PDB file of C-alpha atoms and ligand atoms in Angstrom:
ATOM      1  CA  UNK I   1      47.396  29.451 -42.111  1.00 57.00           C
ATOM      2  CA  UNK I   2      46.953  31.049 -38.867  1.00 54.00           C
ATOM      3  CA  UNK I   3      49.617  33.684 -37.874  1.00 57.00           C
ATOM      4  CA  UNK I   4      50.762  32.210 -34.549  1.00 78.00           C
ATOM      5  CA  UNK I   5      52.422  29.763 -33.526  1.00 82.00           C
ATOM      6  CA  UNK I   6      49.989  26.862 -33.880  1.00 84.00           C
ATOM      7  CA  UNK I   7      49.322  26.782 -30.297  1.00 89.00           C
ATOM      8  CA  UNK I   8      46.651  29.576 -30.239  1.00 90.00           C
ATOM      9  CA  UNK I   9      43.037  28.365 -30.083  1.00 90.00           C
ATOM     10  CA  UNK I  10      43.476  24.853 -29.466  1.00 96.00           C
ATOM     11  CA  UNK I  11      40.605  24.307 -27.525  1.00 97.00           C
ATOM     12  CA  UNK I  12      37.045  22.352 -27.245  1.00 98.00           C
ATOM     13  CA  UNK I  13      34.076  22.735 -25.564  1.00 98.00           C
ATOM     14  CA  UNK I  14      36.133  20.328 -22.697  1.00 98.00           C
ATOM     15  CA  UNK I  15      39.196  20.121 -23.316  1.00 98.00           C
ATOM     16  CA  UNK I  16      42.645  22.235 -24.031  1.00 98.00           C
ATOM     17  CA  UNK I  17      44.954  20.680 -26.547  1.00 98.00           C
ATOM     18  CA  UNK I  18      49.191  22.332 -25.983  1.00 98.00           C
ATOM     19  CA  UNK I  19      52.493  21.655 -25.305  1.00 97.00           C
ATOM     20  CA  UNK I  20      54.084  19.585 -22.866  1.00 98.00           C
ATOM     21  CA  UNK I  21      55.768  20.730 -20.047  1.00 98.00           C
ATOM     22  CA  UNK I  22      58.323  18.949 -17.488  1.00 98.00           C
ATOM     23  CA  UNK I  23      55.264  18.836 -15.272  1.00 98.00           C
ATOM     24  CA  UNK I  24      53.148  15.951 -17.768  1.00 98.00           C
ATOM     25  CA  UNK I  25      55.700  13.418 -17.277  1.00 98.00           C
ATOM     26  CA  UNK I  26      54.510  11.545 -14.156  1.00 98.00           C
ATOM     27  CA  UNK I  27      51.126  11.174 -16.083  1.00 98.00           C
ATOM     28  CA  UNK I  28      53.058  10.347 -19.199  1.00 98.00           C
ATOM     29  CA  UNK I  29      54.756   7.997 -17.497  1.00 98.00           C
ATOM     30  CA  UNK I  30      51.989   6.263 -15.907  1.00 98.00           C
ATOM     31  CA  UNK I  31      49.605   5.958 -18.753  1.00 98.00           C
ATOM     32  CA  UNK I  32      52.405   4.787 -21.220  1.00 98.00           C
ATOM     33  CA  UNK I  33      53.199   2.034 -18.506  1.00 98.00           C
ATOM     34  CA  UNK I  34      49.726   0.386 -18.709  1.00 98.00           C
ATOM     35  CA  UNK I  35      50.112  -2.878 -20.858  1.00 98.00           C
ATOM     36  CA  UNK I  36      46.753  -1.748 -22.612  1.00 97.00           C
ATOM     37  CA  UNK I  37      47.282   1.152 -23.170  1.00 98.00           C
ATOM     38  CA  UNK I  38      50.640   0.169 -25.005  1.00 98.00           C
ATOM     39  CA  UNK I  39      49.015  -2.920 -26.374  1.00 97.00           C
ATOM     40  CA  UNK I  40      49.123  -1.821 -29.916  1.00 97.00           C
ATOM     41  CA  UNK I  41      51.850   0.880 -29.850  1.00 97.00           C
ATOM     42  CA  UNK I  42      55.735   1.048 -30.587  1.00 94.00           C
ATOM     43  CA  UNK I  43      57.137   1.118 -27.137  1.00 96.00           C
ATOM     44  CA  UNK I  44      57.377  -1.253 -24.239  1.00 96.00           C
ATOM     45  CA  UNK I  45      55.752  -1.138 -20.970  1.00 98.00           C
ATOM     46  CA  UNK I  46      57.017  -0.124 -18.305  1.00 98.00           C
ATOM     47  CA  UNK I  47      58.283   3.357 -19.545  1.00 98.00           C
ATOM     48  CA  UNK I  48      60.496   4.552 -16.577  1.00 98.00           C
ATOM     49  CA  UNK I  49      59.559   8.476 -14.768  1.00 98.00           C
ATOM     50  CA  UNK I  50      63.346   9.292 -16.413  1.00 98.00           C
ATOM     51  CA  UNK I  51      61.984   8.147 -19.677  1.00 98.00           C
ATOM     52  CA  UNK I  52      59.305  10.262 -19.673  1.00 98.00           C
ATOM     53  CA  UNK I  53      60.741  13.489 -18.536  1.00 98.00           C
ATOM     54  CA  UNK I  54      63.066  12.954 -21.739  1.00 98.00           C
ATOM     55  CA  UNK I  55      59.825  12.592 -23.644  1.00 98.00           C
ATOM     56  CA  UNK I  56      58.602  15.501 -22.283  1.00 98.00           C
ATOM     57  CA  UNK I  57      61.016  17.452 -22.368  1.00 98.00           C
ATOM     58  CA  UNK I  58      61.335  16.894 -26.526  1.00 98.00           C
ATOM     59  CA  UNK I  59      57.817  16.855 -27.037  1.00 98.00           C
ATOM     60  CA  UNK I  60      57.728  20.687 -25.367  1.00 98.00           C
ATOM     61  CA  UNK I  61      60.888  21.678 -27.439  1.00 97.00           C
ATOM     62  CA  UNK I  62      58.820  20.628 -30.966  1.00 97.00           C
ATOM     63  CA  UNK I  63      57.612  22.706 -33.709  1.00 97.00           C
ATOM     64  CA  UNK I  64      53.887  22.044 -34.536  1.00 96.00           C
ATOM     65  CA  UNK I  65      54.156  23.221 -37.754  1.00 96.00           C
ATOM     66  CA  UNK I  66      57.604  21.544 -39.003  1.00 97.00           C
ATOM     67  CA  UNK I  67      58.254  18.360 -41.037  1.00 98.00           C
ATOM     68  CA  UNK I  68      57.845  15.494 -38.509  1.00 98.00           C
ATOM     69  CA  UNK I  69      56.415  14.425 -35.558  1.00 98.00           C
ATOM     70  CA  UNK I  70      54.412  16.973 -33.044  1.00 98.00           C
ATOM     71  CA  UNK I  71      53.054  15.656 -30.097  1.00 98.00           C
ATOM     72  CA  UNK I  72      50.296  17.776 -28.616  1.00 98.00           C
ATOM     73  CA  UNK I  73      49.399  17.179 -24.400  1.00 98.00           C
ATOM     74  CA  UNK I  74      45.914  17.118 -23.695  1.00 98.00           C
ATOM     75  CA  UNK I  75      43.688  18.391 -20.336  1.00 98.00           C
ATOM     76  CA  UNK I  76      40.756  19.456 -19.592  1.00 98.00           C
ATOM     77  CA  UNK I  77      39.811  22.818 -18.996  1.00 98.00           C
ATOM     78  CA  UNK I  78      38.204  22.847 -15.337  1.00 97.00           C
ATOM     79  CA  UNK I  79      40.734  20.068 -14.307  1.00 97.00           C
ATOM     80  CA  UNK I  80      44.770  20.587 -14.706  1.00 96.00           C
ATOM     81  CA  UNK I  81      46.951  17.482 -15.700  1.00 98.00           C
ATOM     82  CA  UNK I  82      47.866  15.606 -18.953  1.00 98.00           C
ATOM     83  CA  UNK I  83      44.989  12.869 -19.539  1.00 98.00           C
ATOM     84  CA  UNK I  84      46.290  12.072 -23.161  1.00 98.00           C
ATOM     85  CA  UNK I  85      48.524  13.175 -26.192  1.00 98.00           C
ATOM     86  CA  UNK I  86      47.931  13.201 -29.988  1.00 98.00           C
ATOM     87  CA  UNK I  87      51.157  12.919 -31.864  1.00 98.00           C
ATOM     88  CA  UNK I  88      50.727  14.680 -36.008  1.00 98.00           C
ATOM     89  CA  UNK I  89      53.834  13.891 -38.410  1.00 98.00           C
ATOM     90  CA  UNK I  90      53.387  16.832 -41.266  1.00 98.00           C
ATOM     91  CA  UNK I  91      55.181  15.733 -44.497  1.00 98.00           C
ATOM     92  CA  UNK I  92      58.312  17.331 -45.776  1.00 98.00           C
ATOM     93  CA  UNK I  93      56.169  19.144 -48.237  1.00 98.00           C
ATOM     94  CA  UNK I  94      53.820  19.754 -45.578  1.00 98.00           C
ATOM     95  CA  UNK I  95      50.433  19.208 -47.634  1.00 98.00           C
ATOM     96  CA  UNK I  96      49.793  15.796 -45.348  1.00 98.00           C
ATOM     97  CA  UNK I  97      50.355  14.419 -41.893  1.00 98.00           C
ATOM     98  CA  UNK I  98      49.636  11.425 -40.332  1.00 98.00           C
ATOM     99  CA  UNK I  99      48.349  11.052 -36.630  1.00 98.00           C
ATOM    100  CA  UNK I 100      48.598   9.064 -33.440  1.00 98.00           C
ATOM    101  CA  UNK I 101      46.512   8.827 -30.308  1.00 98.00           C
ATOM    102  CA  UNK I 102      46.887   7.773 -26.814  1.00 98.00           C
ATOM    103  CA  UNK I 103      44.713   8.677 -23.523  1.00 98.00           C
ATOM    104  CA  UNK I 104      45.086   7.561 -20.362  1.00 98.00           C
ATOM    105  CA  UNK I 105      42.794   4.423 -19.091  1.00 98.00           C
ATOM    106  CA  UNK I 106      40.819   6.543 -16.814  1.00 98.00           C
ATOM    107  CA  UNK I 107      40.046   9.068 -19.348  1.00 98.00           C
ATOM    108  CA  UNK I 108      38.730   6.521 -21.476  1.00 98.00           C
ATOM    109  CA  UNK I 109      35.429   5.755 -23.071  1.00 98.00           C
ATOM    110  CA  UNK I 110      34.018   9.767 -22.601  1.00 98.00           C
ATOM    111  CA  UNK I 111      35.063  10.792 -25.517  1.00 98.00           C
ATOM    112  CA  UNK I 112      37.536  13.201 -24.874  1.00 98.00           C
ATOM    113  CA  UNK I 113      40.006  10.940 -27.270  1.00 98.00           C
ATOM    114  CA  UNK I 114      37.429  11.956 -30.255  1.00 98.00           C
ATOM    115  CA  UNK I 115      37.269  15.423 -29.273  1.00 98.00           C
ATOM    116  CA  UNK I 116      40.777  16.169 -28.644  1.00 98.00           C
ATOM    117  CA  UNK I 117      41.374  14.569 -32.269  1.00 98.00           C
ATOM    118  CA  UNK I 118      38.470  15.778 -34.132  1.00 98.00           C
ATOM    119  CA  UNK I 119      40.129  19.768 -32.968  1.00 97.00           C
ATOM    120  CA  UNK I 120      43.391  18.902 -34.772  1.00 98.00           C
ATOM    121  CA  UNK I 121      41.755  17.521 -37.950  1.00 98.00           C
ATOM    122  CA  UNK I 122      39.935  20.880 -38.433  1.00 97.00           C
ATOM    123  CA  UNK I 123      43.221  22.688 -37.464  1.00 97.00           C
ATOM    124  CA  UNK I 124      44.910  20.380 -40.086  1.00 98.00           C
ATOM    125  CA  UNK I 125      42.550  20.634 -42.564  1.00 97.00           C
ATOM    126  CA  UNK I 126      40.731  23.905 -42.812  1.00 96.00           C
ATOM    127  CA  UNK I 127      42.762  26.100 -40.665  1.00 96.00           C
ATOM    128  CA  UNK I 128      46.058  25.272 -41.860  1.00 97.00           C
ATOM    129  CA  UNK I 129      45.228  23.576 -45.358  1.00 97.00           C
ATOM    130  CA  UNK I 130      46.684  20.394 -45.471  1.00 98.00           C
ATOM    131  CA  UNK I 131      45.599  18.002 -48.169  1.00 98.00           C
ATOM    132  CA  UNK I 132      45.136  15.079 -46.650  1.00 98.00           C
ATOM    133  CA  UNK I 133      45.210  13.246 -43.518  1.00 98.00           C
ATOM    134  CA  UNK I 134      46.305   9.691 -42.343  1.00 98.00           C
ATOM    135  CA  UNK I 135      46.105   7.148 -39.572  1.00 98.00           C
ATOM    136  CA  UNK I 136      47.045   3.374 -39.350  1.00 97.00           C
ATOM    137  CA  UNK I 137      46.170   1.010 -36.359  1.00 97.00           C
ATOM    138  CA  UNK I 138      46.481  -2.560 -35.557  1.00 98.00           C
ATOM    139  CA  UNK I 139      43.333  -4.408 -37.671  1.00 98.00           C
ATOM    140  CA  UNK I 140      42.425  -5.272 -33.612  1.00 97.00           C
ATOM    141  CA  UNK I 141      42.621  -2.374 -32.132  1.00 98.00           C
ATOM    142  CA  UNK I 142      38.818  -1.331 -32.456  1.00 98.00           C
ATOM    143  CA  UNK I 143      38.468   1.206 -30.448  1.00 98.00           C
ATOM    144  CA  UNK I 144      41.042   3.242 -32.176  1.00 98.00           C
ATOM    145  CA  UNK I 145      39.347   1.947 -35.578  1.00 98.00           C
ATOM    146  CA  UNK I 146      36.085   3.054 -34.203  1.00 98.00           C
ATOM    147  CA  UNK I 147      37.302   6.486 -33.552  1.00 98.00           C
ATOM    148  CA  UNK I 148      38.886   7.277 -36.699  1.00 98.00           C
ATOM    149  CA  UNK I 149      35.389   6.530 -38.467  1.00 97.00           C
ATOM    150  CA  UNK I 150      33.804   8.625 -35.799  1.00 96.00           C
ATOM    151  CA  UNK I 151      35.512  11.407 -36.513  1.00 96.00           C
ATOM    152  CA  UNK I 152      34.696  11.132 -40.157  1.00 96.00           C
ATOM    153  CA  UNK I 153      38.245   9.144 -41.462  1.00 97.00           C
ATOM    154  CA  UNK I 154      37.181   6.570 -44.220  1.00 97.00           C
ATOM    155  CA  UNK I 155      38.536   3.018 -43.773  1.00 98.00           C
ATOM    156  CA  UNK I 156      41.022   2.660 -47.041  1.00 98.00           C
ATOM    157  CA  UNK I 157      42.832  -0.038 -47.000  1.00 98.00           C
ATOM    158  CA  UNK I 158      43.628  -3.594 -44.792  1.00 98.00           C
ATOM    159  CA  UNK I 159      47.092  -4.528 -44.887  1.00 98.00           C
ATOM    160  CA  UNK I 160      47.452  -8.664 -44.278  1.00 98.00           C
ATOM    161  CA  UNK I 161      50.025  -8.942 -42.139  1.00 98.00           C
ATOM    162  CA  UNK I 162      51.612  -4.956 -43.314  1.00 97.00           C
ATOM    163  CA  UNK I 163      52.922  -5.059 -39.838  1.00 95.00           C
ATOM    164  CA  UNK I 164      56.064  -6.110 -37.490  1.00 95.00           C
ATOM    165  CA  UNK I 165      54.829  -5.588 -34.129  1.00 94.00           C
ATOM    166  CA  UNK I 166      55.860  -7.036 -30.930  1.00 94.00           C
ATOM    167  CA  UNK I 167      57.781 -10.432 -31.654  1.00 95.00           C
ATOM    168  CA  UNK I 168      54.612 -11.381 -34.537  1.00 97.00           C
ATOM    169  CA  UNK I 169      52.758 -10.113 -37.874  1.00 98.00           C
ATOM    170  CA  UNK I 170      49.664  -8.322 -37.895  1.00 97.00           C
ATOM    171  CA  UNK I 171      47.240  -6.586 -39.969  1.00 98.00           C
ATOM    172  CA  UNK I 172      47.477  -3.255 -40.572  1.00 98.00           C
ATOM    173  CA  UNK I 173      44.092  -1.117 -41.269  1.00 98.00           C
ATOM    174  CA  UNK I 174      45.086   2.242 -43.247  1.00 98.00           C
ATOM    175  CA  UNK I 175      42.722   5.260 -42.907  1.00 98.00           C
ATOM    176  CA  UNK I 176      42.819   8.766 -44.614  1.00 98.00           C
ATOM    177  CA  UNK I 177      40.559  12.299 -45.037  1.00 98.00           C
ATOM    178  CA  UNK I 178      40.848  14.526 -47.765  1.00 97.00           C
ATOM    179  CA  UNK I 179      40.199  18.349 -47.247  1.00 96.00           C
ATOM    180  CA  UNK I 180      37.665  17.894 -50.191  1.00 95.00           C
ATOM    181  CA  UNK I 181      36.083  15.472 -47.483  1.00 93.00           C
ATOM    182  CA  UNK I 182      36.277  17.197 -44.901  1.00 91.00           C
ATOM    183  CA  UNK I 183      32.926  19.247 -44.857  1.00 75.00           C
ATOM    184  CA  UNK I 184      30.763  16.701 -45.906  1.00 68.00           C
ATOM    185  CA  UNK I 185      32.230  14.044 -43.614  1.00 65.00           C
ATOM    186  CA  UNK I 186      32.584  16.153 -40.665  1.00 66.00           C
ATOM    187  CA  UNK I 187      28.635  17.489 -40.679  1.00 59.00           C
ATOM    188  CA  UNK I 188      28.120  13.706 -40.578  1.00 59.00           C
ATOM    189  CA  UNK I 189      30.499  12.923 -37.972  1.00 66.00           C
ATOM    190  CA  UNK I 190      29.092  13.774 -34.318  1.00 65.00           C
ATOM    191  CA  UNK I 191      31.770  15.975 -33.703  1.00 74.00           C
ATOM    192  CA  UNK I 192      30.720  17.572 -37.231  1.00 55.00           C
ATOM    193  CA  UNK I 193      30.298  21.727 -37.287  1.00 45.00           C
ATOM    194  CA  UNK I 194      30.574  23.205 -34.344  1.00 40.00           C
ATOM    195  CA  UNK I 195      32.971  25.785 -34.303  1.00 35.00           C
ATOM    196  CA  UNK I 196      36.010  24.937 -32.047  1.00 36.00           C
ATOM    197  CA  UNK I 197      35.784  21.764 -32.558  1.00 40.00           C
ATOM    198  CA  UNK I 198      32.892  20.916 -30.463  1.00 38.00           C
TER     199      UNK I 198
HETATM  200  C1  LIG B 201      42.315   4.718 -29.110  1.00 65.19           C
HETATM  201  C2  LIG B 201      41.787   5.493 -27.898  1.00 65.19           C
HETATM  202  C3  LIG B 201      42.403   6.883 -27.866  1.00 65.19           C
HETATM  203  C4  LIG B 201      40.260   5.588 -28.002  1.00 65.19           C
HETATM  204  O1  LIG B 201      39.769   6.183 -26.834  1.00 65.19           O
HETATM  205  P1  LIG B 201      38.191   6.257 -26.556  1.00 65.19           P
HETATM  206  O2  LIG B 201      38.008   6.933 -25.263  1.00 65.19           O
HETATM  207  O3  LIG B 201      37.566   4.923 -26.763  1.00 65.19           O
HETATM  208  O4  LIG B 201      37.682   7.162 -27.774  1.00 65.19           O
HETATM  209  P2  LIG B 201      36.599   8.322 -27.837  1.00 65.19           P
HETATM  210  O5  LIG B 201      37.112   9.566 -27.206  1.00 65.19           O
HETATM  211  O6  LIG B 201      36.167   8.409 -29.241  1.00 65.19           O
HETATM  212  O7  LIG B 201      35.439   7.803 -26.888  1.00 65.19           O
HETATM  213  C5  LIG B 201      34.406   7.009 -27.400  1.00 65.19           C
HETATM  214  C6  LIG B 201      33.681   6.319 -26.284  1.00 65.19           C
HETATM  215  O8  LIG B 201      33.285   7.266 -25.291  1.00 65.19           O
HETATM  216  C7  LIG B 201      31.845   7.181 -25.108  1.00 65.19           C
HETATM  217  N1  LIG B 201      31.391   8.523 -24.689  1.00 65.19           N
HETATM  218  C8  LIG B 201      31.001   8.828 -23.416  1.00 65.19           C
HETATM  219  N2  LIG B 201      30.717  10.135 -23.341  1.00 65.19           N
HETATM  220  C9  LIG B 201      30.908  10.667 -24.565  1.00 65.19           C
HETATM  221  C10 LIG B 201      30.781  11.963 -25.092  1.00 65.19           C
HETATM  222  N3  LIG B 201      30.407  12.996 -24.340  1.00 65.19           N
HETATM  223  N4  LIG B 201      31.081  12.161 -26.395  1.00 65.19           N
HETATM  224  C11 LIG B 201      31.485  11.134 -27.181  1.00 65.19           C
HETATM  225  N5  LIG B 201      31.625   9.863 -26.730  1.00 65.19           N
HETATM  226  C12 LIG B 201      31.345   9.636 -25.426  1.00 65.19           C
HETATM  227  C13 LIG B 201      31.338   6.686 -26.411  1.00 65.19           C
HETATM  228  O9  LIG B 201      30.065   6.073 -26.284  1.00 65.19           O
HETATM  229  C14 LIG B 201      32.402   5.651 -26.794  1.00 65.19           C
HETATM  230  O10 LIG B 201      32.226   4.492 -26.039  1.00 65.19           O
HETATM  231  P3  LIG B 201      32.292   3.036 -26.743  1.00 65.19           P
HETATM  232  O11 LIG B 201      33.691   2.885 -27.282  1.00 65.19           O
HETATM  233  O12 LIG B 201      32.018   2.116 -25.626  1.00 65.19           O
HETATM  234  O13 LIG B 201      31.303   3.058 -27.839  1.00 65.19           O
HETATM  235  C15 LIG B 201      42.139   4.753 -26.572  1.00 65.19           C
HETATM  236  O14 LIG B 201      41.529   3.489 -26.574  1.00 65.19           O
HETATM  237  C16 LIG B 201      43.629   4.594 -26.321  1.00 65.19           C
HETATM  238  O15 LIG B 201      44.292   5.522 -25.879  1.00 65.19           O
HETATM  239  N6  LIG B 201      44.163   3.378 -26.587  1.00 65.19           N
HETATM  240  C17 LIG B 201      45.551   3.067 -26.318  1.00 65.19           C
HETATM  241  C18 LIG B 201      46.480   3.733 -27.287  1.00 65.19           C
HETATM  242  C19 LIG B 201      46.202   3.322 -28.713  1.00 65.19           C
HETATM  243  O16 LIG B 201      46.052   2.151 -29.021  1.00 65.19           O
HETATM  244  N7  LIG B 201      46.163   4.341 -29.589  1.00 65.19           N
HETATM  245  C20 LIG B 201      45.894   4.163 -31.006  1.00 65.19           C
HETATM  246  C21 LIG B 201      47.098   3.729 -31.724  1.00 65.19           C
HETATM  247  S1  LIG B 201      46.765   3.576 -33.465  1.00 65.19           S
END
């Protein structure tokens, strides 16, 4: 486990992964208000500028390394300003976590999403030794699916209907990694082997 405070290093060849600050929420805000973008997620569109700053101000006051949820801001390096987060949720033993995505619409389809998650799955995994890793998405949510596998997640599981979401049922597709997968996966995986993540 590295010796700081799990903030250090979190970078890619593109992008910077930290914590939020007051300053995110107006992007928070905006992206979480898209109706796509919250298509297959928890909360309801629009999320008010108020809402967010609350957001943002618990997300910043978070410990990346406790029990629970940690939600990590994303930007890129030559350009300042939130374009995603990635939300980990270690066990209370802390040998697994499960994750969450969500990028804004605009900083969609260049695969700054993949990148940004393939840099915490090596943190999670090699750096700070976690077992194993999970992530569940709505069965139609493909792009999320699509990511997952890209990354080098294997598809485990397809829940019929595992899922209350929105006023109906839907299918829930389970994914996981184990560390013993990791290396082999991950050389596979185009983001595979480059150190810092890509
Ligand atoms: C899920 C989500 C994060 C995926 O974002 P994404 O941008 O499609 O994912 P990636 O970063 O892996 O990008 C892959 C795409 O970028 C393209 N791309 C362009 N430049 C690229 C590059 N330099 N490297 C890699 N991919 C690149 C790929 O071809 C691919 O396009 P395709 O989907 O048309 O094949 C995004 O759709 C999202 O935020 N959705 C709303 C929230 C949500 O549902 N979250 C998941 C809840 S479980």
């Amino acid at each position: 486990m590295k010796g700081d405070d799990g903030m250090d290093g979190m970078e890619t060849a593109r992008l910077v992964l930290r914590r939020f600050t007051p300053a995110d929420a107006p992007a928070l805000a905006a992206y979480r208000s898209d109706p796509e973008v919250s298509r297959y997620q928890g909360w309801e569109p629009p999320v008010p500028l108020a809402e967010a700053e609350e957001l943002a101000a618990t997300f910043s006051a978070g410990d990346p390394r406790a029990p629970g949820w940690f939600q990590y801001a994303v930007e890129r390096r030559d350009v300042p300003g939130l374009i995603g987060d990635i939300g980990v949720c270690r066990s209370e033993d802390g040998r697994q976590a499960q994750l969450g995505f969500t990028f804004a619409p605009e900083f969609q389809g260049q695969g700054y999403a993949g990148e940004a998650v393939a840099r915490i799955v090596r943190f999670l995994l090699v750096e700070e030794r976690l077992h194993r890793l999970s992530a569940g998405c709505d069965a139609r949510n493909v792009r999320s699916a699509k990511l997952l596998e890209r990354v080098g997640f294997r598809r485990e599981g397809h829940l019929v209907q595992g899922l209350w979401m929105k006023g109906e049922w839907t299918d829930d597709v389970v994914f996981g990694l184990l560390d013993s997968e990791y290396s082999e996966r991950s050389e596979r995986s185009e983001y595979g082997g480059t150190p810092g993540g890509r």
